[in-house]
Coordinates of N, CA and C in Angstrom, one line a residue:
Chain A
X192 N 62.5 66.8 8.6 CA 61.9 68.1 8.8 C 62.9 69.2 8.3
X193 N 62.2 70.3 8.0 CA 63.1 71.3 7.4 C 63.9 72.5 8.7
X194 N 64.9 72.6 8.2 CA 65.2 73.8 9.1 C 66.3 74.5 8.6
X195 N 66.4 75.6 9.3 CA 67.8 76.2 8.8 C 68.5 76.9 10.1
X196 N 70.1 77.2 9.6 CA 70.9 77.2 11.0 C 71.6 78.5 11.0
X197 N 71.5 79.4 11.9 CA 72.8 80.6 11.8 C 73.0 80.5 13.0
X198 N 74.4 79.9 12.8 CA 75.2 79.7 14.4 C 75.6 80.8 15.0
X199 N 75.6 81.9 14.3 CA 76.1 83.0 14.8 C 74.6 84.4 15.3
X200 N 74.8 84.5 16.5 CA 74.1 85.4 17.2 C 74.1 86.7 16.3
X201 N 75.6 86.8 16.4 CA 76.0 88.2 16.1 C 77.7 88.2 14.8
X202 N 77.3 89.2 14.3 CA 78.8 89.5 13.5 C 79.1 90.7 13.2
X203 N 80.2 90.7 14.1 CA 80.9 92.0 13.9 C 82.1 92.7 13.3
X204 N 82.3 93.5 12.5 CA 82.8 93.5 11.7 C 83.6 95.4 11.3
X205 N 84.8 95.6 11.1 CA 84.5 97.0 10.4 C 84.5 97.2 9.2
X206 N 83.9 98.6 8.7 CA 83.4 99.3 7.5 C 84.5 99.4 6.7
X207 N 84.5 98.8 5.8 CA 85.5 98.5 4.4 C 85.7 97.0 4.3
X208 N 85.5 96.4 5.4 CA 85.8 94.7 5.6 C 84.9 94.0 4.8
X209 N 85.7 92.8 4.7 CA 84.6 91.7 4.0 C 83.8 91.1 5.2
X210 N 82.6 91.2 5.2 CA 81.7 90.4 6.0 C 81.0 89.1 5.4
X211 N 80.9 88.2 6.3 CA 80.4 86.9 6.2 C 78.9 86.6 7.2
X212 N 77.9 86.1 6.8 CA 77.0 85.5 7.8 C 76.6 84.1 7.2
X213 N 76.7 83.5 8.1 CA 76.8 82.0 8.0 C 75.7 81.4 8.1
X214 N 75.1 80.5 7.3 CA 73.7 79.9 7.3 C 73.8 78.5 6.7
X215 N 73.6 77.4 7.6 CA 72.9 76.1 6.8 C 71.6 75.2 7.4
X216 N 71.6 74.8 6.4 CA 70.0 73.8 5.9 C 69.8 72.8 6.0
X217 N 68.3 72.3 6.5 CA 68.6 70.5 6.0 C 67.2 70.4 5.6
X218 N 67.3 70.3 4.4 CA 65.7 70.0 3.5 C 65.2 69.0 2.8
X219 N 64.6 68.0 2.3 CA 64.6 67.3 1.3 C 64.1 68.1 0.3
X220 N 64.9 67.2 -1.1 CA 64.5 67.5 -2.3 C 65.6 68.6 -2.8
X221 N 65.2 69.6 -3.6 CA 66.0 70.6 -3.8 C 65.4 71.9 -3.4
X222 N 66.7 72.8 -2.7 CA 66.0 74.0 -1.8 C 66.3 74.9 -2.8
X223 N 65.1 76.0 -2.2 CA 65.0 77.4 -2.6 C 65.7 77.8 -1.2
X224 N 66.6 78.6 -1.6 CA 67.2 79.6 0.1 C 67.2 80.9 -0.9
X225 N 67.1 82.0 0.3 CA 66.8 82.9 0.7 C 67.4 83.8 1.4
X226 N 68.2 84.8 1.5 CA 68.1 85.6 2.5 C 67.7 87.2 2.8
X227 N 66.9 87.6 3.6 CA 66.0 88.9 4.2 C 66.9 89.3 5.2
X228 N 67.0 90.7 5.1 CA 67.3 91.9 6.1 C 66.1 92.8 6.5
X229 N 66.6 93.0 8.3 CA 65.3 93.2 8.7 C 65.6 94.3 9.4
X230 N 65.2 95.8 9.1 CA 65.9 96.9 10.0 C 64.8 97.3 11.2
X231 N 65.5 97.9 12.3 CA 64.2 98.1 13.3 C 63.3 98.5 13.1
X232 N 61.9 97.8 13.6 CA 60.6 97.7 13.8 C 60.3 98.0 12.2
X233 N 60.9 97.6 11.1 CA 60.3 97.6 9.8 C 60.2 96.1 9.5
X234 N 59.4 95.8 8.1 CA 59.2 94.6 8.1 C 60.4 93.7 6.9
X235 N 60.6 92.4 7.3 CA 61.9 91.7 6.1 C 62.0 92.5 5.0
X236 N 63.2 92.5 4.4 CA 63.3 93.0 2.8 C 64.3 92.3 2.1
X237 N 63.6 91.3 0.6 CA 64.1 90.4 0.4 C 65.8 91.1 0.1
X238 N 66.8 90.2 0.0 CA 68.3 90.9 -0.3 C 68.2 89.7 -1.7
X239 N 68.5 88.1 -1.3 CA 68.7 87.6 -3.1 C 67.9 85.9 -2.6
X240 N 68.2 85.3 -3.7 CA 67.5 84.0 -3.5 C 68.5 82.9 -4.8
X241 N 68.5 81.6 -4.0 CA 68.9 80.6 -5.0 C 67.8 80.1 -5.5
X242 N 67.9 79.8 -6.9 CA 67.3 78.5 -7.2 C 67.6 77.1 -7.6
X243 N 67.9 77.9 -8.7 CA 68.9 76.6 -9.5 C 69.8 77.0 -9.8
X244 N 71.3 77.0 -10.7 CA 72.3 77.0 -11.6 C 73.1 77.5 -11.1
X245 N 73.7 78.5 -11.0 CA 75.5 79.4 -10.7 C 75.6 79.3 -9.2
X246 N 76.8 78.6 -8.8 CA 76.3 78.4 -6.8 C 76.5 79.6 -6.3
X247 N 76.7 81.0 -7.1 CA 77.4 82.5 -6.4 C 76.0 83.1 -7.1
X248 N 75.4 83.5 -5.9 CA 74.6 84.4 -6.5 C 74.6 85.6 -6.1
X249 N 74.2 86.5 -6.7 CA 73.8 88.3 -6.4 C 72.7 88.8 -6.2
X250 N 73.0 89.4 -5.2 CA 71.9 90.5 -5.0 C 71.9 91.7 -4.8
X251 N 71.1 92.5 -4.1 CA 70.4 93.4 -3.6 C 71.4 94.1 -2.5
X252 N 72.3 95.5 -2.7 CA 72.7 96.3 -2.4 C 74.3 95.8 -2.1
X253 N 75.1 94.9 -3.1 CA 76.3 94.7 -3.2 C 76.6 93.2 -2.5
X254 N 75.0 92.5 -2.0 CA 75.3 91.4 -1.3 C 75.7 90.4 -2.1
X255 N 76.0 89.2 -1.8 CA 76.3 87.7 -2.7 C 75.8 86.3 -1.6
X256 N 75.8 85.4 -2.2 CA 76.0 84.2 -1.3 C 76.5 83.0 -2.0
X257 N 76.6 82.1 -1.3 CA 77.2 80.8 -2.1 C 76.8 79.7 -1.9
X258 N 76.1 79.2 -2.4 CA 75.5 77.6 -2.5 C 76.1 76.9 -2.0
X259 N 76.5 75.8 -1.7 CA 77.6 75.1 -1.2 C 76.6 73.6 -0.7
X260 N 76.5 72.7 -1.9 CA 74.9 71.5 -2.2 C 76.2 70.5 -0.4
X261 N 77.3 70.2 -0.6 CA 77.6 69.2 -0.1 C 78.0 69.6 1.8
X262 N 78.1 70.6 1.5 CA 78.0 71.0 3.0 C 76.4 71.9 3.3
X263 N 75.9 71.9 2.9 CA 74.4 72.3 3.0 C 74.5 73.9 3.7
X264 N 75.5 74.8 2.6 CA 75.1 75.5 3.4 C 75.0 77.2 2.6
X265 N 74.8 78.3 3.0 CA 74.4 79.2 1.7 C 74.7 80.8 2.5
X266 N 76.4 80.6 2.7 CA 76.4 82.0 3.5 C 76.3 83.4 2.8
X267 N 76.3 84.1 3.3 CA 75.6 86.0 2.6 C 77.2 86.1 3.1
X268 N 77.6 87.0 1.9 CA 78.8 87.8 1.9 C 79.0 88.9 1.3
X269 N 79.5 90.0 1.3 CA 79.7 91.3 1.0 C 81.5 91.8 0.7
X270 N 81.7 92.0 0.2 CA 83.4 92.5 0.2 C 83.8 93.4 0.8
X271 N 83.2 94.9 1.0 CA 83.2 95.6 1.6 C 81.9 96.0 2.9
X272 N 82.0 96.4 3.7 CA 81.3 96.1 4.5 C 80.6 97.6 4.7
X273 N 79.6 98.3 4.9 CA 78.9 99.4 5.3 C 78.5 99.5 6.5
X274 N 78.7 100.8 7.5 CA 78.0 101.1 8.5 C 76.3 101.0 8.2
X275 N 75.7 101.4 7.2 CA 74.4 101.1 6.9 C 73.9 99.6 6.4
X276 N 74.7 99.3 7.0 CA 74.5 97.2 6.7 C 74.3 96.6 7.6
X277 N 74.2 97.3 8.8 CA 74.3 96.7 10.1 C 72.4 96.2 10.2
X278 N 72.1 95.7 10.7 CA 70.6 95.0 10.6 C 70.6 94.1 11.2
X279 N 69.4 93.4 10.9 CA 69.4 91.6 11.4 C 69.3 90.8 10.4
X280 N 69.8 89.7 10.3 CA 70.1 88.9 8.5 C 69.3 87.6 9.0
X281 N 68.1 87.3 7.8 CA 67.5 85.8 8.4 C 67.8 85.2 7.0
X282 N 68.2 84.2 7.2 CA 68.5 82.9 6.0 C 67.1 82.4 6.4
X283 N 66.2 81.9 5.1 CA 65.4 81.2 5.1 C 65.5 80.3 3.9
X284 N 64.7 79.1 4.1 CA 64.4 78.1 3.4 C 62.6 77.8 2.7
X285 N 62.7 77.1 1.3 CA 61.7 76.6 0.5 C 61.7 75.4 0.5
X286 N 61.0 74.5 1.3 CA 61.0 73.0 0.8 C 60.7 72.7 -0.3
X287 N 60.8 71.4 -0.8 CA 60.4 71.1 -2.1 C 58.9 70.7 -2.4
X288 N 58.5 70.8 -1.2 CA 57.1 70.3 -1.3 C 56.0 71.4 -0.1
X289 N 56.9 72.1 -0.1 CA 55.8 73.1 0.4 C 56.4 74.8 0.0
X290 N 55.2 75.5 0.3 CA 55.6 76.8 -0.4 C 55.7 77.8 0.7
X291 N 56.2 77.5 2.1 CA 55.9 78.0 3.0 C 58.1 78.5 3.2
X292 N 57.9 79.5 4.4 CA 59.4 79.7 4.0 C 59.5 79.3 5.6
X293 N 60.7 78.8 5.5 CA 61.5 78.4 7.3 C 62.6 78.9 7.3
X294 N 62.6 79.9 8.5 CA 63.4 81.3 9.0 C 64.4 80.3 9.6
X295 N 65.6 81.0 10.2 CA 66.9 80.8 10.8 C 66.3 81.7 12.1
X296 N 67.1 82.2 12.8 CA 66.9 82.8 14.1 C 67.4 84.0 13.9
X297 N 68.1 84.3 12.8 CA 68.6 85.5 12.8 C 70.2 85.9 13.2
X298 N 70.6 86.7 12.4 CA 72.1 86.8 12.8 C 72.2 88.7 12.7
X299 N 72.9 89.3 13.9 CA 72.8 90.8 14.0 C 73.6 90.9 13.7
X300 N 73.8 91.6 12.1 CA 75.5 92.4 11.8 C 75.7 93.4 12.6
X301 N 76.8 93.7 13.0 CA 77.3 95.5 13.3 C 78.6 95.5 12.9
X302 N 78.4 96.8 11.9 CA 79.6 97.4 11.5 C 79.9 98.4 12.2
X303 N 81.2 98.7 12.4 CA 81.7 99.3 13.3 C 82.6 100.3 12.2
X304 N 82.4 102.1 12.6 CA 82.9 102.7 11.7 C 84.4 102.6 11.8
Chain B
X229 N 59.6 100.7 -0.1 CA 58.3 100.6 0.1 C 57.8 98.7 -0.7
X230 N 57.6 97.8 -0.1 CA 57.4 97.1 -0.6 C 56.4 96.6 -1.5
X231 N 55.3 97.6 -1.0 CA 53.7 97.2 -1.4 C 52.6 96.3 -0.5
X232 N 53.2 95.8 0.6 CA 51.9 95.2 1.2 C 52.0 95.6 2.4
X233 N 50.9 96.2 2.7 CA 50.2 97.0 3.9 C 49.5 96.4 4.9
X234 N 49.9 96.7 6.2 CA 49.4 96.1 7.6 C 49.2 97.1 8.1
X235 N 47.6 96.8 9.1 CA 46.9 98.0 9.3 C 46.3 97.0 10.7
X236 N 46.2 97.8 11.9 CA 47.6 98.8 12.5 C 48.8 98.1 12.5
X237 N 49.5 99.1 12.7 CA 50.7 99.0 13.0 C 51.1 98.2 14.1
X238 N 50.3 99.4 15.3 CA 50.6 98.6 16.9 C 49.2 98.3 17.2
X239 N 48.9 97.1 18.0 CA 47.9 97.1 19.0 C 48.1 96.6 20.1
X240 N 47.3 97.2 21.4 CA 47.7 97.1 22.6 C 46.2 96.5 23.4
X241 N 45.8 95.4 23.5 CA 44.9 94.9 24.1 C 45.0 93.9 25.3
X242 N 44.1 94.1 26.0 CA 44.1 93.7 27.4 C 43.8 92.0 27.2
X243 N 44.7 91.1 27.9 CA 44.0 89.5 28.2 C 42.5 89.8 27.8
X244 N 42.0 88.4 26.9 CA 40.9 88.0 26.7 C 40.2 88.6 25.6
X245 N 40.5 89.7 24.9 CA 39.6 90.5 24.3 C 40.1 89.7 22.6
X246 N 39.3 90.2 21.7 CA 39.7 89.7 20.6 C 40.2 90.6 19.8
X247 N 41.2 90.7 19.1 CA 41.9 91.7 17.8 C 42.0 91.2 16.3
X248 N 41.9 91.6 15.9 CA 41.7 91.5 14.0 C 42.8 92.7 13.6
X249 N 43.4 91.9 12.7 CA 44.6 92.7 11.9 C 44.1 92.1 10.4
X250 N 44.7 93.6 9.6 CA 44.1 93.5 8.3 C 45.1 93.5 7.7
X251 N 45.7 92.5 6.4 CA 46.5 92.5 5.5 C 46.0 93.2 3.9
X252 N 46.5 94.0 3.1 CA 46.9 94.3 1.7 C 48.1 93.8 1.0
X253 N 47.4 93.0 0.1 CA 48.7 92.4 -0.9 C 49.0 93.2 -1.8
X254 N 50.1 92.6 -2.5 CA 50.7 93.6 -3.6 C 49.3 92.5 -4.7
X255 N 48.7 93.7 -5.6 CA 47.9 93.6 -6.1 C 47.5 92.5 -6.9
X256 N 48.5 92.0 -8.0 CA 48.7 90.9 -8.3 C 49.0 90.0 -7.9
X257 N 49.6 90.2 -6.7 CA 50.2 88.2 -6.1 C 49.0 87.6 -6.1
X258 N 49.2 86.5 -6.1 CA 47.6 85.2 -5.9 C 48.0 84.8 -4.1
X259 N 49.0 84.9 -3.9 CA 49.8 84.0 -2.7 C 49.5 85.0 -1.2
X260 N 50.0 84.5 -0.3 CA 49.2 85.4 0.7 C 49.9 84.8 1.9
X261 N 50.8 85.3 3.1 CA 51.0 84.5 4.2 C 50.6 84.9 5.3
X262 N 51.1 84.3 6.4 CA 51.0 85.3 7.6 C 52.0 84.5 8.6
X263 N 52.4 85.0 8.9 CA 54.0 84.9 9.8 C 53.8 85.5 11.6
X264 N 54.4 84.7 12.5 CA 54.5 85.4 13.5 C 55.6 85.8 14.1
X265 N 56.2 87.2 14.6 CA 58.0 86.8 15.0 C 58.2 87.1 16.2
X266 N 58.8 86.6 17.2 CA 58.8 86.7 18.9 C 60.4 87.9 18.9
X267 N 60.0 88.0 19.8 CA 61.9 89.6 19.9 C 62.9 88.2 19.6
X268 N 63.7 88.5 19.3 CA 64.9 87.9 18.9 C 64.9 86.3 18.2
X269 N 63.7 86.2 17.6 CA 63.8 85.0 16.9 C 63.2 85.0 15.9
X270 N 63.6 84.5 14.4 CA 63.3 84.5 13.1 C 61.5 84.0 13.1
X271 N 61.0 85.0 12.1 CA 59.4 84.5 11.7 C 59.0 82.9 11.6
X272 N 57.9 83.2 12.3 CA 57.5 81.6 12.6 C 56.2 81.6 11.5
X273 N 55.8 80.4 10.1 CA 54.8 80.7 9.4 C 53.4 80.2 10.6
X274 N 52.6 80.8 10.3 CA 50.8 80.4 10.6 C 50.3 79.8 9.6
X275 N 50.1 80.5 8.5 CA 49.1 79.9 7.2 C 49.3 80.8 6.1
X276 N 49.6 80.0 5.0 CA 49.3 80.7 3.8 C 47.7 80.8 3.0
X277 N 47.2 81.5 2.3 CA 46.4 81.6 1.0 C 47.0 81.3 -0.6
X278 N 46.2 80.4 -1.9 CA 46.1 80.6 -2.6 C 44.7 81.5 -2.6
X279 N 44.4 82.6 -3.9 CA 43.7 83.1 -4.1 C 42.5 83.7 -2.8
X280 N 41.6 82.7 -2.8 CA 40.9 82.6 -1.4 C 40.9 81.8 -0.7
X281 N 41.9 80.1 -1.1 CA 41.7 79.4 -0.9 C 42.3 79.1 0.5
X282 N 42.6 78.8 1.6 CA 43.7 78.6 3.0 C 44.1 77.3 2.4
X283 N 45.5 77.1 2.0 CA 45.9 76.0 1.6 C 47.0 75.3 2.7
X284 N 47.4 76.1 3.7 CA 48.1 75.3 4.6 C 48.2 76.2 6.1
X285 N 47.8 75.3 7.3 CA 48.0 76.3 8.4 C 49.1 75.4 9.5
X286 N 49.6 75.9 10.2 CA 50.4 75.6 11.4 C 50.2 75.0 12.2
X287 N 50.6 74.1 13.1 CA 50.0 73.6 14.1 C 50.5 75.0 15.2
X288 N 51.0 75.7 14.8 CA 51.6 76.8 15.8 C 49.7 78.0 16.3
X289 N 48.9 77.6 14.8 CA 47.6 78.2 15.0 C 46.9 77.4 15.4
X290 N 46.3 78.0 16.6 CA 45.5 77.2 17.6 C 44.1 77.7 16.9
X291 N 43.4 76.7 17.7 CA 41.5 77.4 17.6 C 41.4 78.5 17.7
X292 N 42.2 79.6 18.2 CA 41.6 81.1 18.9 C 42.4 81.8 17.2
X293 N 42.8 80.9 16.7 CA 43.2 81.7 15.2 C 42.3 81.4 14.3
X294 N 42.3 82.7 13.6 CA 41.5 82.4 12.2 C 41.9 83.1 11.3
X295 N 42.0 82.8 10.3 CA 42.5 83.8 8.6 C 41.1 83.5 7.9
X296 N 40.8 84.7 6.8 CA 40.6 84.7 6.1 C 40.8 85.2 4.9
X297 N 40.6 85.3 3.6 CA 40.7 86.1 2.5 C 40.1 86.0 1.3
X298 N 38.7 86.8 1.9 CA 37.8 86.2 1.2 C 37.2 86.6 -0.1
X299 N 37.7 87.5 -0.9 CA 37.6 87.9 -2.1 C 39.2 87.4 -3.1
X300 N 40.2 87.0 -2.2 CA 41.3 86.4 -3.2 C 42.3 87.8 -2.8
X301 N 41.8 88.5 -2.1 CA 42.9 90.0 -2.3 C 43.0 90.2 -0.7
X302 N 42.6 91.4 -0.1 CA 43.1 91.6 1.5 C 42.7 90.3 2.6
X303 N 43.2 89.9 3.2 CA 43.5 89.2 4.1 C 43.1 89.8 5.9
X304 N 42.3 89.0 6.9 CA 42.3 89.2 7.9 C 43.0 88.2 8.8
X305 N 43.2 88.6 10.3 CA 43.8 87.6 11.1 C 43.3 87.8 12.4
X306 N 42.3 86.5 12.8 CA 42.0 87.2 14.0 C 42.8 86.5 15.0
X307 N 42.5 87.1 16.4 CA 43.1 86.2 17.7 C 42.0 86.2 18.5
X308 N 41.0 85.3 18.8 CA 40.1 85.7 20.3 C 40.7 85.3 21.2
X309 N 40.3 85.9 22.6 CA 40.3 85.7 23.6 C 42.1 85.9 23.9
X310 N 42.7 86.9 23.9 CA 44.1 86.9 23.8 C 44.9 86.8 25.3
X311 N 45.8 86.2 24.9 CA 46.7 85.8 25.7 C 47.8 86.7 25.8
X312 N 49.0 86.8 27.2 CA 50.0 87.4 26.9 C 51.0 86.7 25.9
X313 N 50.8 85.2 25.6 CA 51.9 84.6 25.0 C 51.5 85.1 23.5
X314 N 50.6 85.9 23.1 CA 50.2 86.1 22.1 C 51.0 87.3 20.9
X315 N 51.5 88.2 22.6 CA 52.0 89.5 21.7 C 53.4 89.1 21.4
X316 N 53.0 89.3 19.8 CA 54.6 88.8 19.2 C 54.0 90.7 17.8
X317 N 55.4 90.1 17.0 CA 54.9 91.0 15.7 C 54.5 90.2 14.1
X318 N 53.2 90.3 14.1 CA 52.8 89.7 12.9 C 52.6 90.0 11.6
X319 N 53.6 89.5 10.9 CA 53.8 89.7 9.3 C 53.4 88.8 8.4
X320 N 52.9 89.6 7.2 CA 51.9 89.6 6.5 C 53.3 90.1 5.0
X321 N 53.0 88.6 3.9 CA 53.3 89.0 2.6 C 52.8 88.2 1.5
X322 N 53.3 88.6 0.5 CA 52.4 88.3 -0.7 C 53.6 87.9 -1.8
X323 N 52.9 86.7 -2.3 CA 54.0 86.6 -3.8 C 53.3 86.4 -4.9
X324 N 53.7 86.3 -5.8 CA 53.1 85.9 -7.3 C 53.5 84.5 -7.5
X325 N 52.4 83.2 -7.3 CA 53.0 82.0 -7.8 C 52.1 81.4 -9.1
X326 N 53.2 80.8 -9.8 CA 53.2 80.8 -11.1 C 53.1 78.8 -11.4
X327 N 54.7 79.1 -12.0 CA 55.4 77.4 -11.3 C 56.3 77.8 -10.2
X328 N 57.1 76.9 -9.8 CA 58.0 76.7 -8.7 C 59.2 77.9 -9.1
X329 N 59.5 77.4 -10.3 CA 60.7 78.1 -10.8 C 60.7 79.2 -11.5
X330 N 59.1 79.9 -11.5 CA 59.1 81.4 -11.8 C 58.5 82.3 -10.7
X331 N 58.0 81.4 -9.4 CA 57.3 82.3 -8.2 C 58.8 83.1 -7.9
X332 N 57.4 84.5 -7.3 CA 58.3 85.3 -6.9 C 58.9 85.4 -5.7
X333 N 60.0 86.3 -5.4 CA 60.0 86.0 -4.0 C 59.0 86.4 -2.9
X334 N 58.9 86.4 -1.7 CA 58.0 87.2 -0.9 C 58.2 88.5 -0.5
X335 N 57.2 89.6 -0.7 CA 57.5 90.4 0.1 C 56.6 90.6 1.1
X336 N 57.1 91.7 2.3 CA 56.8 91.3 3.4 C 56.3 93.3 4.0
X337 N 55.0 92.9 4.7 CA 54.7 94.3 5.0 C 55.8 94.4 6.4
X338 N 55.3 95.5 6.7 CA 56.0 96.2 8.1 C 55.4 95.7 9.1
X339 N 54.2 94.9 9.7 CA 53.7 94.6 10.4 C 52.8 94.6 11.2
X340 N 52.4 93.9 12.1 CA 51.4 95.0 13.6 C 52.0 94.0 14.5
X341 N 52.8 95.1 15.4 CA 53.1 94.3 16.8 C 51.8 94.3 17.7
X342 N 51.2 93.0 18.5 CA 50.6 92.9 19.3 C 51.0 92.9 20.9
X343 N 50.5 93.7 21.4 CA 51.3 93.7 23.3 C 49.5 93.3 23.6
X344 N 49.7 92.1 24.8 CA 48.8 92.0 25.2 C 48.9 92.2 27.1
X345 N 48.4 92.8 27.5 CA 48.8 93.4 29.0 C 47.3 92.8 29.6

């Protein structure tokens, strides 16, 4: 079965810091991952997505993440960290054989000025 | 602004009664989902659409669910007979799929939270 993991509730962090959110998978085949930020009572907004090739990918408003095939896992990182970064961060997953996405639980950044 | 529209926003319906929520895709997608998400835990899927087609539902959707989308473009969701275990916030998004390795990603409207009292 597919799922995905963010052990962390919460991350907190201050404004200029590098921040980390931690996310792993267990899928057959080869995954599509994902990760969405989700600000109050608005709805997900994609940030970047893996598919294939470079395990460092980029996205959407200075984020990154990192593939990592042997530990199954694809954490979101930032270098500097923003008070306007604070949100809820869901890693999701693509199985290989379905086109449906499988959320994490969610992980609440707060940046602290 | 993403492009895909949930209409209402909120609804507030008493046990038993039935509610319909209406989804707008981003114009072009073919793809179509519908997601459910409880306070503090990541979207749970219901069922997707190809075009008009329902190509996969949840065992999370019981009988009192139903989707449709029946011209290939806006999307309905009903719930009869509503429960309180019902009021979660339901999201609604759309992608463009092509092949595997040129679909887009999803995007995702704002929602309609359901409170059922």
């Amino acid at each position: 079965a597919q799922s995905v993991a963010q052990p962390e509730d919460q991350v907190n962090v201050a404004e200029g810091n590098p921040l980390t959110v931690k996310c792993t998978y267990s899928v057959s085949g080869n995954p599509y991952l994902f990760w969405y930020v989700q600000y109050p009572n608005r709805g997900l907004q994609f940030l970047l997505k893996y598919i294939t090739g470079d395990n460092l990918v980029k996205g959407s408003y200075g984020f990154e993440a990192e593939f990592n095939k042997s530990q199954t896992s694809f954490h979101l990182k930032k270098p500097s960290a923003l008070v306007s970064d604070s949100a809820l961060y869901f890693c999701a997953v693509e199985g290989d054989s379905s086109y449906k996405l499988i959320f994490g639980s969610g992980t609440r950044l707060l940046v602290r000025p | 602004d993403t492009g895909v529209s949930q209409d209402p926003r909120h609804k507030i319906t008493k046990r038993g009664q039935n509610v319909t929520f209406r989804c707008d895709p981003i114009s072009e997608h073919n793809r179509l989902y519908w997601y459910r998400q409880t306070l503090g835990q990541g979207p749970e899927f219901l069922t997707y659409f190809q075009n008009e087609a329902q190509l996969e539902k949840s065992r999370l959707l019981s009988d009192r669910f139903s989707a449709e989308r029946p011209k290939g473009s806006f999307s309905t969701l009903e719930i009869q007979r509503t429960e309180q275990g019902d009021s979660a916030m339901y999201l609604c998004a759309s992608s463009l799929h092509r092949d595997r390795a040129m679909n887009t990603e999803a995007f995702f409207g704002q929602g309609t939270r359901l409170t059922v009292v």
